[in-house]
mmCIF file of C-alpha atoms in Angstrom:
data_model
loop_
_atom_site.group_PDB
_atom_site.id
_atom_site.type_symbol
_atom_site.label_atom_id
_atom_site.label_comp_id
_atom_site.label_asym_id
_atom_site.label_seq_id
_atom_site.Cartn_x
_atom_site.Cartn_y
_atom_site.Cartn_z
ATOM 1 C CA MET W 1 124.080 66.882 183.464
ATOM 2 C CA TYR W 2 126.613 69.540 182.569
ATOM 3 C CA LYS W 3 129.370 68.745 180.099
ATOM 4 C CA ILE W 4 132.215 70.877 178.860
ATOM 5 C CA LEU W 5 131.030 70.596 175.256
ATOM 6 C CA THR W 6 127.747 69.370 173.856
ATOM 7 C CA ARG W 7 128.371 70.565 170.297
ATOM 8 C CA LYS W 8 129.308 68.074 167.589
ATOM 9 C CA HIS W 9 131.941 70.391 166.180
ATOM 10 C CA LYS W 10 134.483 71.838 168.565
ATOM 11 C CA PRO W 11 134.803 75.657 168.708
ATOM 12 C CA ASP W 12 137.802 77.470 167.228
ATOM 13 C CA ILE W 13 138.702 79.232 170.477
ATOM 14 C CA ALA W 14 137.839 79.218 174.168
ATOM 15 C CA ILE W 15 137.565 82.431 176.189
ATOM 16 C CA ASP W 16 137.982 82.706 179.936
ATOM 17 C CA LEU W 17 136.426 86.161 180.313
ATOM 18 C CA GLY W 18 137.150 87.180 183.891
ATOM 19 C CA THR W 19 136.469 90.307 185.883
ATOM 20 C CA ALA W 20 140.200 90.945 186.318
ATOM 21 C CA ASN W 21 141.885 89.023 183.488
ATOM 22 C CA THR W 22 140.921 87.364 180.227
ATOM 23 C CA ARG W 23 142.558 84.358 178.592
ATOM 24 C CA ILE W 24 141.985 83.041 175.089
ATOM 25 C CA MET W 25 142.954 79.501 174.087
ATOM 26 C CA THR W 26 143.317 77.645 170.803
ATOM 27 C CA ALA W 27 143.515 73.870 170.459
ATOM 28 C CA ALA W 28 147.015 73.917 168.990
ATOM 29 C CA GLU W 29 148.725 76.594 171.075
ATOM 30 C CA GLY W 30 146.890 76.686 174.415
ATOM 31 C CA ILE W 31 146.761 80.170 175.957
ATOM 32 C CA VAL W 32 147.423 82.772 173.245
ATOM 33 C CA PHE W 33 146.105 85.827 175.119
ATOM 34 C CA ASP W 34 146.358 86.712 178.805
ATOM 35 C CA GLU W 35 145.728 90.352 179.694
ATOM 36 C CA PRO W 36 143.704 92.464 182.139
ATOM 37 C CA THR W 37 140.019 92.863 181.275
ATOM 38 C CA LEU W 38 140.213 96.630 180.940
ATOM 39 C CA CYS W 39 139.303 99.236 178.328
ATOM 40 C CA CYS W 40 140.189 102.903 178.008
ATOM 41 C CA PHE W 41 137.726 105.083 176.097
ATOM 42 C CA SER W 42 137.742 108.681 174.947
ATOM 43 C CA GLY W 43 134.743 110.853 174.160
ATOM 44 C CA ASP W 44 131.232 111.158 175.542
ATOM 45 C CA THR W 45 128.927 108.250 176.337
ATOM 46 C CA GLY W 46 127.220 108.466 172.970
ATOM 47 C CA SER W 47 130.458 108.590 170.973
ATOM 48 C CA LYS W 48 132.985 106.570 172.931
ATOM 49 C CA LYS W 49 136.140 105.516 171.088
ATOM 50 C CA LEU W 50 138.435 102.733 172.265
ATOM 51 C CA VAL W 51 141.891 104.140 172.963
ATOM 52 C CA ALA W 52 143.533 101.135 174.641
ATOM 53 C CA ALA W 53 142.695 97.762 176.112
ATOM 54 C CA GLY W 54 144.334 95.013 178.113
ATOM 55 C CA LEU W 55 147.876 95.694 179.317
ATOM 56 C CA ASP W 56 147.977 99.158 177.739
ATOM 57 C CA ALA W 57 144.755 100.157 179.518
ATOM 58 C CA MET W 58 146.162 98.782 182.786
ATOM 59 C CA LYS W 59 148.997 101.320 182.583
ATOM 60 C CA MET W 60 146.392 104.083 182.357
ATOM 61 C CA ARG W 61 144.301 102.952 185.344
ATOM 62 C CA GLY W 62 144.258 105.655 187.979
ATOM 63 C CA HIS W 63 145.447 108.236 185.448
ATOM 64 C CA ASP W 64 142.025 108.984 183.946
ATOM 65 C CA THR W 65 141.451 112.485 182.575
ATOM 66 C CA ASN W 66 138.367 114.426 181.546
ATOM 67 C CA ASP W 67 138.802 112.923 178.075
ATOM 68 C CA LEU W 68 139.861 109.383 179.017
ATOM 69 C CA ASP W 69 137.986 106.826 181.063
ATOM 70 C CA VAL W 70 139.370 103.412 182.079
ATOM 71 C CA VAL W 71 136.593 100.895 182.705
ATOM 72 C CA ARG W 72 136.152 97.229 183.476
ATOM 73 C CA PRO W 73 133.639 95.622 181.101
ATOM 74 C CA LEU W 74 132.702 93.081 183.791
ATOM 75 C CA SER W 75 131.649 93.543 187.393
ATOM 76 C CA PHE W 76 131.066 90.746 189.931
ATOM 77 C CA GLY W 77 131.812 88.194 187.216
ATOM 78 C CA VAL W 78 129.138 89.352 184.749
ATOM 79 C CA LEU W 79 128.759 92.060 182.108
ATOM 80 C CA ASN W 80 128.718 95.592 183.427
ATOM 81 C CA ASP W 81 128.970 97.339 180.053
ATOM 82 C CA ILE W 82 127.931 95.473 176.897
ATOM 83 C CA ASP W 83 129.617 97.971 174.543
ATOM 84 C CA ALA W 84 132.888 97.800 176.481
ATOM 85 C CA THR W 85 132.697 93.993 176.472
ATOM 86 C CA ARG W 86 132.233 93.946 172.710
ATOM 87 C CA ALA W 87 135.151 96.339 172.211
ATOM 88 C CA PHE W 88 137.390 94.343 174.533
ATOM 89 C CA LEU W 89 136.554 91.028 172.846
ATOM 90 C CA GLU W 90 137.293 92.547 169.432
ATOM 91 C CA TYR W 91 140.682 93.699 170.732
ATOM 92 C CA ALA W 92 141.478 90.358 172.415
ATOM 93 C CA ILE W 93 140.544 88.293 169.348
ATOM 94 C CA GLN W 94 142.531 90.542 167.013
ATOM 95 C CA ALA W 95 145.553 90.446 169.342
ATOM 96 C CA SER W 96 145.487 86.669 169.734
ATOM 97 C CA ILE W 97 144.404 85.104 166.431
ATOM 98 C CA GLY W 98 144.090 88.039 164.040
ATOM 99 C CA LYS W 99 140.988 89.283 162.277
ATOM 100 C CA PRO W 100 138.598 86.334 161.831
ATOM 101 C CA ARG W 101 136.841 85.612 158.559
ATOM 102 C CA ARG W 102 133.309 86.936 158.749
ATOM 103 C CA GLY W 103 130.826 84.383 160.016
ATOM 104 C CA ARG W 104 133.467 81.723 160.591
ATOM 105 C CA LEU W 105 134.683 82.131 164.195
ATOM 106 C CA THR W 106 133.126 79.895 166.860
ATOM 107 C CA ALA W 107 133.881 80.069 170.569
ATOM 108 C CA THR W 108 133.083 78.650 173.958
ATOM 109 C CA ILE W 109 133.058 81.168 176.818
ATOM 110 C CA GLY W 110 133.094 80.635 180.556
ATOM 111 C CA VAL W 111 130.185 82.040 182.533
ATOM 112 C CA PRO W 112 129.448 82.167 186.287
ATOM 113 C CA THR W 113 127.312 79.270 187.442
ATOM 114 C CA ASP W 114 124.735 81.629 188.966
ATOM 115 C CA ALA W 115 124.533 83.991 185.972
ATOM 116 C CA THR W 116 120.952 84.853 185.107
ATOM 117 C CA SER W 117 119.385 84.278 181.684
ATOM 118 C CA ALA W 118 119.594 88.007 181.013
ATOM 119 C CA GLU W 119 123.306 88.070 181.913
ATOM 120 C CA ARG W 120 124.009 85.055 179.694
ATOM 121 C CA ASN W 121 122.086 86.593 176.795
ATOM 122 C CA ALA W 122 123.982 89.871 177.184
ATOM 123 C CA LEU W 123 127.295 88.018 177.023
ATOM 124 C CA MET W 124 126.265 86.122 173.901
ATOM 125 C CA THR W 125 125.106 89.351 172.265
ATOM 126 C CA ALA W 126 128.426 91.083 173.022
ATOM 127 C CA ALA W 127 130.364 88.082 171.686
ATOM 128 C CA ARG W 128 128.390 87.973 168.452
ATOM 129 C CA ASP W 129 128.755 91.727 167.995
ATOM 130 C CA ALA W 130 132.513 91.194 168.383
ATOM 131 C CA GLY W 131 132.534 88.860 165.372
ATOM 132 C CA ILE W 132 131.930 85.439 166.935
ATOM 133 C CA SER W 133 129.345 83.693 164.785
ATOM 134 C CA SER W 134 128.472 80.909 167.206
ATOM 135 C CA VAL W 135 128.809 80.949 171.002
ATOM 136 C CA SER W 136 128.427 78.197 173.590
ATOM 137 C CA LEU W 137 128.548 78.986 177.294
ATOM 138 C CA VAL W 138 130.211 76.762 179.890
ATOM 139 C CA GLU W 139 129.865 77.103 183.659
ATOM 140 C CA GLU W 140 133.211 78.297 185.001
ATOM 141 C CA THR W 141 133.137 76.008 188.011
ATOM 142 C CA ILE W 142 132.751 72.959 185.751
ATOM 143 C CA ALA W 143 135.627 74.181 183.599
ATOM 144 C CA ALA W 144 137.728 74.877 186.713
ATOM 145 C CA ALA W 145 137.154 71.324 187.946
ATOM 146 C CA GLN W 146 138.314 69.826 184.662
ATOM 147 C CA GLY W 147 141.225 72.232 184.466
ATOM 148 C CA ALA W 148 142.303 71.115 187.937
ATOM 149 C CA GLY W 149 142.274 67.489 186.840
ATOM 150 C CA ILE W 150 139.043 66.421 188.551
ATOM 151 C CA GLU W 151 137.190 63.481 186.996
ATOM 152 C CA ILE W 152 133.771 65.118 187.025
ATOM 153 C CA ASP W 153 132.038 61.971 185.713
ATOM 154 C CA SER W 154 133.090 60.044 188.807
ATOM 155 C CA PRO W 155 130.315 59.033 191.261
ATOM 156 C CA THR W 156 132.436 60.448 194.080
ATOM 157 C CA GLY W 157 131.423 63.858 195.449
ATOM 158 C CA THR W 158 133.825 66.771 194.903
ATOM 159 C CA MET W 159 133.603 70.354 196.121
ATOM 160 C CA ILE W 160 135.242 73.174 194.166
ATOM 161 C CA LEU W 161 135.588 76.749 195.409
ATOM 162 C CA GLU W 162 136.333 79.121 192.533
ATOM 163 C CA CYS W 163 137.766 82.336 193.971
ATOM 164 C CA GLY W 164 137.613 85.069 191.357
ATOM 165 C CA ALA W 165 138.153 88.801 191.374
ATOM 166 C CA GLY W 166 134.457 89.640 191.229
ATOM 167 C CA LEU W 167 132.730 86.461 192.324
ATOM 168 C CA THR W 168 133.298 83.497 194.634
ATOM 169 C CA GLU W 169 131.438 80.306 193.705
ATOM 170 C CA ALA W 170 131.216 76.907 195.350
ATOM 171 C CA VAL W 171 129.816 73.782 193.717
ATOM 172 C CA VAL W 172 129.428 70.122 194.609
ATOM 173 C CA LEU W 173 129.974 67.803 191.636
ATOM 174 C CA SER W 174 129.202 64.136 191.067
ATOM 175 C CA LEU W 175 128.417 61.966 188.033
ATOM 176 C CA GLY W 176 129.175 64.827 185.654
ATOM 177 C CA GLY W 177 126.573 67.181 187.109
ATOM 178 C CA LEU W 178 126.015 69.878 189.689
ATOM 179 C CA CYS W 179 124.604 68.535 192.961
ATOM 180 C CA GLY W 180 124.689 71.884 194.723
ATOM 181 C CA ARG W 181 125.880 75.419 194.178
ATOM 182 C CA ALA W 182 126.305 78.660 196.071
ATOM 183 C CA ALA W 183 127.834 82.024 195.231
ATOM 184 C CA ILE W 184 128.505 85.433 196.673
ATOM 185 C CA ARG W 185 129.270 88.379 194.452
ATOM 186 C CA LYS W 186 132.438 89.142 196.327
ATOM 187 C CA GLY W 187 136.036 88.522 195.360
ATOM 188 C CA GLY W 188 139.463 90.074 195.344
ATOM 189 C CA ASP W 189 138.068 93.294 193.853
ATOM 190 C CA SER W 190 135.495 93.759 196.601
ATOM 191 C CA LEU W 191 138.237 93.395 199.224
ATOM 192 C CA ASP W 192 140.227 96.103 197.424
ATOM 193 C CA ARG W 193 137.125 98.306 197.503
ATOM 194 C CA SER W 194 136.650 97.649 201.224
ATOM 195 C CA ILE W 195 140.196 98.870 201.886
ATOM 196 C CA ILE W 196 139.620 101.998 199.777
ATOM 197 C CA ASP W 197 136.337 102.781 201.540
ATOM 198 C CA HIS W 198 137.763 102.144 205.013
ATOM 199 C CA LEU W 199 140.690 104.527 204.506
ATOM 200 C CA HIS W 200 138.365 107.073 202.950
ATOM 201 C CA PHE W 201 135.808 107.199 205.761
ATOM 202 C CA LYS W 202 137.983 106.453 208.784
ATOM 203 C CA HIS W 203 141.190 108.256 207.864
ATOM 204 C CA LYS W 204 140.038 110.804 205.262
ATOM 205 C CA PHE W 205 142.694 109.300 203.049
ATOM 206 C CA LEU W 206 142.161 108.496 199.367
ATOM 207 C CA ILE W 207 144.009 105.712 197.539
ATOM 208 C CA GLY W 208 143.667 104.264 194.060
ATOM 209 C CA GLN W 209 142.865 100.738 192.931
ATOM 210 C CA ASN W 210 146.482 99.805 192.271
ATOM 211 C CA MET W 211 147.506 100.901 195.779
ATOM 212 C CA ALA W 212 144.557 99.041 197.280
ATOM 213 C CA GLU W 213 145.583 95.803 195.580
ATOM 214 C CA GLU W 214 149.190 96.249 196.675
ATOM 215 C CA THR W 215 148.045 96.935 200.247
ATOM 216 C CA LYS W 216 145.839 93.817 200.216
ATOM 217 C CA LEU W 217 148.692 91.557 199.122
ATOM 218 C CA THR W 218 151.098 93.064 201.664
ATOM 219 C CA LEU W 219 148.472 92.721 204.389
ATOM 220 C CA VAL W 220 147.749 89.068 203.634
ATOM 221 C CA ASP W 221 151.467 88.222 203.647
ATOM 222 C CA GLN W 222 151.838 89.969 206.987
ATOM 223 C CA MET W 223 148.807 88.194 208.451
ATOM 224 C CA ILE W 224 150.257 84.837 207.443
ATOM 225 C CA ALA W 225 153.653 85.666 208.963
ATOM 226 C CA ASP W 226 152.178 87.282 212.076
ATOM 227 C CA ALA W 227 148.811 85.884 213.185
ATOM 228 C CA GLY W 228 148.286 88.902 215.432
ATOM 229 C CA ALA W 229 148.948 91.367 212.603
ATOM 230 C CA SER W 230 150.805 93.527 215.090
ATOM 231 C CA GLY W 231 152.744 95.648 212.605
ATOM 232 C CA SER W 232 151.737 98.443 210.268
ATOM 233 C CA ILE W 233 151.537 99.002 206.525
ATOM 234 C CA ASP W 234 152.690 102.080 204.651
ATOM 235 C CA VAL W 235 150.045 103.273 202.202
ATOM 236 C CA LYS W 236 150.519 106.004 199.603
ATOM 237 C CA GLY W 237 147.617 108.253 198.707
ATOM 238 C CA ARG W 238 146.122 111.717 199.099
ATOM 239 C CA ASN W 239 145.226 113.473 202.328
ATOM 240 C CA MET W 240 141.628 114.571 201.824
ATOM 241 C CA THR W 241 141.984 117.318 204.406
ATOM 242 C CA ASN W 242 144.661 119.318 202.624
ATOM 243 C CA GLY W 243 144.608 117.631 199.214
ATOM 244 C CA LEU W 244 148.312 116.779 199.308
ATOM 245 C CA PRO W 245 150.031 113.445 198.540
ATOM 246 C CA GLU W 246 151.097 111.565 201.634
ATOM 247 C CA THR W 247 152.289 108.209 202.971
ATOM 248 C CA ARG W 248 150.308 106.905 205.932
ATOM 249 C CA SER W 249 151.278 104.126 208.327
ATOM 250 C CA ILE W 250 148.092 102.116 208.957
ATOM 251 C CA PRO W 251 147.895 99.466 211.717
ATOM 252 C CA ALA W 252 147.749 96.048 210.073
ATOM 253 C CA ARG W 253 145.283 94.825 212.695
ATOM 254 C CA GLU W 254 142.799 97.480 211.612
ATOM 255 C CA LEU W 255 142.889 96.335 207.985
ATOM 256 C CA ALA W 256 143.046 92.662 208.971
ATOM 257 C CA ALA W 257 139.481 92.957 210.231
ATOM 258 C CA LEU W 258 138.383 93.707 206.657
ATOM 259 C CA VAL W 259 140.105 90.567 205.398
ATOM 260 C CA GLY W 260 138.539 88.563 208.223
ATOM 261 C CA ARG W 261 135.009 89.661 207.314
ATOM 262 C CA HIS W 262 135.642 88.888 203.650
ATOM 263 C CA ILE W 263 136.903 85.363 204.356
ATOM 264 C CA ASP W 264 134.148 84.731 206.924
ATOM 265 C CA ALA W 265 131.566 85.394 204.200
ATOM 266 C CA ILE W 266 133.216 82.747 202.012
ATOM 267 C CA ALA W 267 133.318 80.286 204.916
ATOM 268 C CA ASP W 268 129.630 80.910 205.705
ATOM 269 C CA MET W 269 128.662 80.307 202.085
ATOM 270 C CA SER W 270 130.672 77.065 201.975
ATOM 271 C CA ALA W 271 129.212 75.824 205.264
ATOM 272 C CA ASN W 272 125.657 76.563 204.087
ATOM 273 C CA LEU W 273 126.267 74.645 200.864
ATOM 274 C CA LEU W 274 127.541 71.613 202.766
ATOM 275 C CA SER W 275 124.590 71.738 205.157
ATOM 276 C CA ASN W 276 122.272 71.305 202.175
ATOM 277 C CA THR W 277 124.305 68.551 200.522
ATOM 278 C CA ALA W 278 123.384 64.847 200.629
ATOM 279 C CA PRO W 279 125.127 62.939 203.468
ATOM 280 C CA GLU W 280 126.880 60.547 201.065
ATOM 281 C CA LEU W 281 128.401 63.443 199.150
ATOM 282 C CA CYS W 282 129.385 65.180 202.402
ATOM 283 C CA ASP W 283 131.247 62.032 203.436
ATOM 284 C CA ASP W 284 133.213 62.167 200.176
ATOM 285 C CA ILE W 285 133.999 65.846 200.631
ATOM 286 C CA TYR W 286 135.130 65.410 204.238
ATOM 287 C CA SER W 287 137.422 62.621 203.045
ATOM 288 C CA ARG W 288 138.751 64.303 199.899
ATOM 289 C CA GLY W 289 138.599 67.932 201.002
ATOM 290 C CA ILE W 290 137.713 71.136 199.170
ATOM 291 C CA LEU W 291 139.722 72.248 196.139
ATOM 292 C CA LEU W 292 140.372 75.972 195.673
ATOM 293 C CA THR W 293 140.747 77.423 192.182
ATOM 294 C CA GLY W 294 140.854 80.991 190.840
ATOM 295 C CA GLY W 295 143.110 83.987 191.253
ATOM 296 C CA SER W 296 142.353 84.496 194.953
ATOM 297 C CA ALA W 297 142.839 80.818 195.825
ATOM 298 C CA ALA W 298 146.490 81.483 196.633
ATOM 299 C CA ILE W 299 145.403 83.511 199.677
ATOM 300 C CA SER W 300 146.132 80.693 202.128
ATOM 301 C CA LEU W 301 144.034 82.355 204.829
ATOM 302 C CA ILE W 302 140.932 81.208 202.951
ATOM 303 C CA GLY W 303 141.952 77.580 203.242
ATOM 304 C CA GLN W 304 142.973 77.953 206.879
ATOM 305 C CA THR W 305 139.623 79.524 207.771
ATOM 306 C CA LEU W 306 137.640 76.849 205.938
ATOM 307 C CA THR W 307 139.541 74.094 207.735
ATOM 308 C CA ASP W 308 139.096 75.778 211.116
ATOM 309 C CA ARG W 309 135.407 76.571 210.632
ATOM 310 C CA ILE W 310 134.190 73.488 208.781
ATOM 311 C CA GLY W 311 136.784 70.879 209.669
ATOM 312 C CA VAL W 312 137.406 69.935 206.029
ATOM 313 C CA PRO W 313 140.906 69.690 204.534
ATOM 314 C CA VAL W 314 141.557 72.259 201.821
ATOM 315 C CA ALA W 315 143.975 72.130 198.892
ATOM 316 C CA ILE W 316 144.937 74.760 196.318
ATOM 317 C CA ALA W 317 144.911 73.570 192.699
ATOM 318 C CA ASN W 318 148.113 73.732 190.699
ATOM 319 C CA GLN W 319 148.189 76.912 188.595
ATOM 320 C CA SER W 320 144.936 77.903 190.271
ATOM 321 C CA LYS W 321 144.620 81.160 188.302
ATOM 322 C CA SER W 322 144.367 79.272 185.021
ATOM 323 C CA CYS W 323 142.122 76.316 185.950
ATOM 324 C CA VAL W 324 139.091 77.714 184.119
ATOM 325 C CA ALA W 325 141.227 78.384 181.039
ATOM 326 C CA PHE W 326 142.712 74.868 181.125
ATOM 327 C CA GLY W 327 139.259 73.350 181.494
ATOM 328 C CA LEU W 328 137.888 75.314 178.553
ATOM 329 C CA HIS W 329 140.957 74.364 176.525
ATOM 330 C CA SER W 330 140.333 70.678 177.205
ATOM 331 C CA GLY W 331 137.023 71.063 175.408
ATOM 332 C CA LEU W 332 138.899 72.148 172.278
ATOM 333 C CA VAL W 333 141.227 69.167 172.114
ATOM 334 C CA HIS W 334 139.231 66.231 173.532
#
């Protein structure tokens, strides 16, 4: 069985450490930190110095120089750079609760359900190096379920689809435990990367991450309003042929195919999970539907595709971006 907290003494803080954004909660104040999971370093690999993090580093993204490098500490939901993760956690803790007394700070941190032992150990090492004396890890999908108001101890089967920036996870819950799980290391970030790569190879046109995210959101809105995606989208970037800045008009239908493949992968994963789930639990899920949480849950095309492909009703959790944070917070106060 998986519970939000198994420790006798509740942690001081809870950390929702996401690929795109990080939130820190305290029992008394709720969310006290909510910023992008980004770091900007100067210097060589052996002597890197943190220049900015969070919102300040976000302003620098895409403006890297020979001396400055903006990085994401996490990739696909797990640690990509242990030193960057430590530096970011130090910044986030200092910005939210101030400098902790040495050896006194305890925390619970969300972790992907499919994270390996090595990935979990790396996260705990980074957290301890950042000044957290005691760390407990909680599966993010369990936290998301509680944050969305699901009674996870109920004998009724529930299916949660946590749609993150770097990872998409699906779990079936009943009686306080995991009855099935599936994950693909794809999320909103990988769709951004698909758009960047497509424009690069097909159009010899280079765009940055911020433009890719903006294009994705515009594209999804257009696909919802116009099922045929018959219009076009203006994209700003650099012409790789002559090296000059340019605005290109890209057919929406061309980019819509990228979104379709991304959502199809999520639908396939969800269908495979259901096909390996006990019939009694499947009956519950077909009656109650699938609940979407996470930052990408608001992309209604995901729910539409799941309903069309699997025949299961789909609902988006209230404040879906913060469900993991709310679930972790509940472990501080209950």
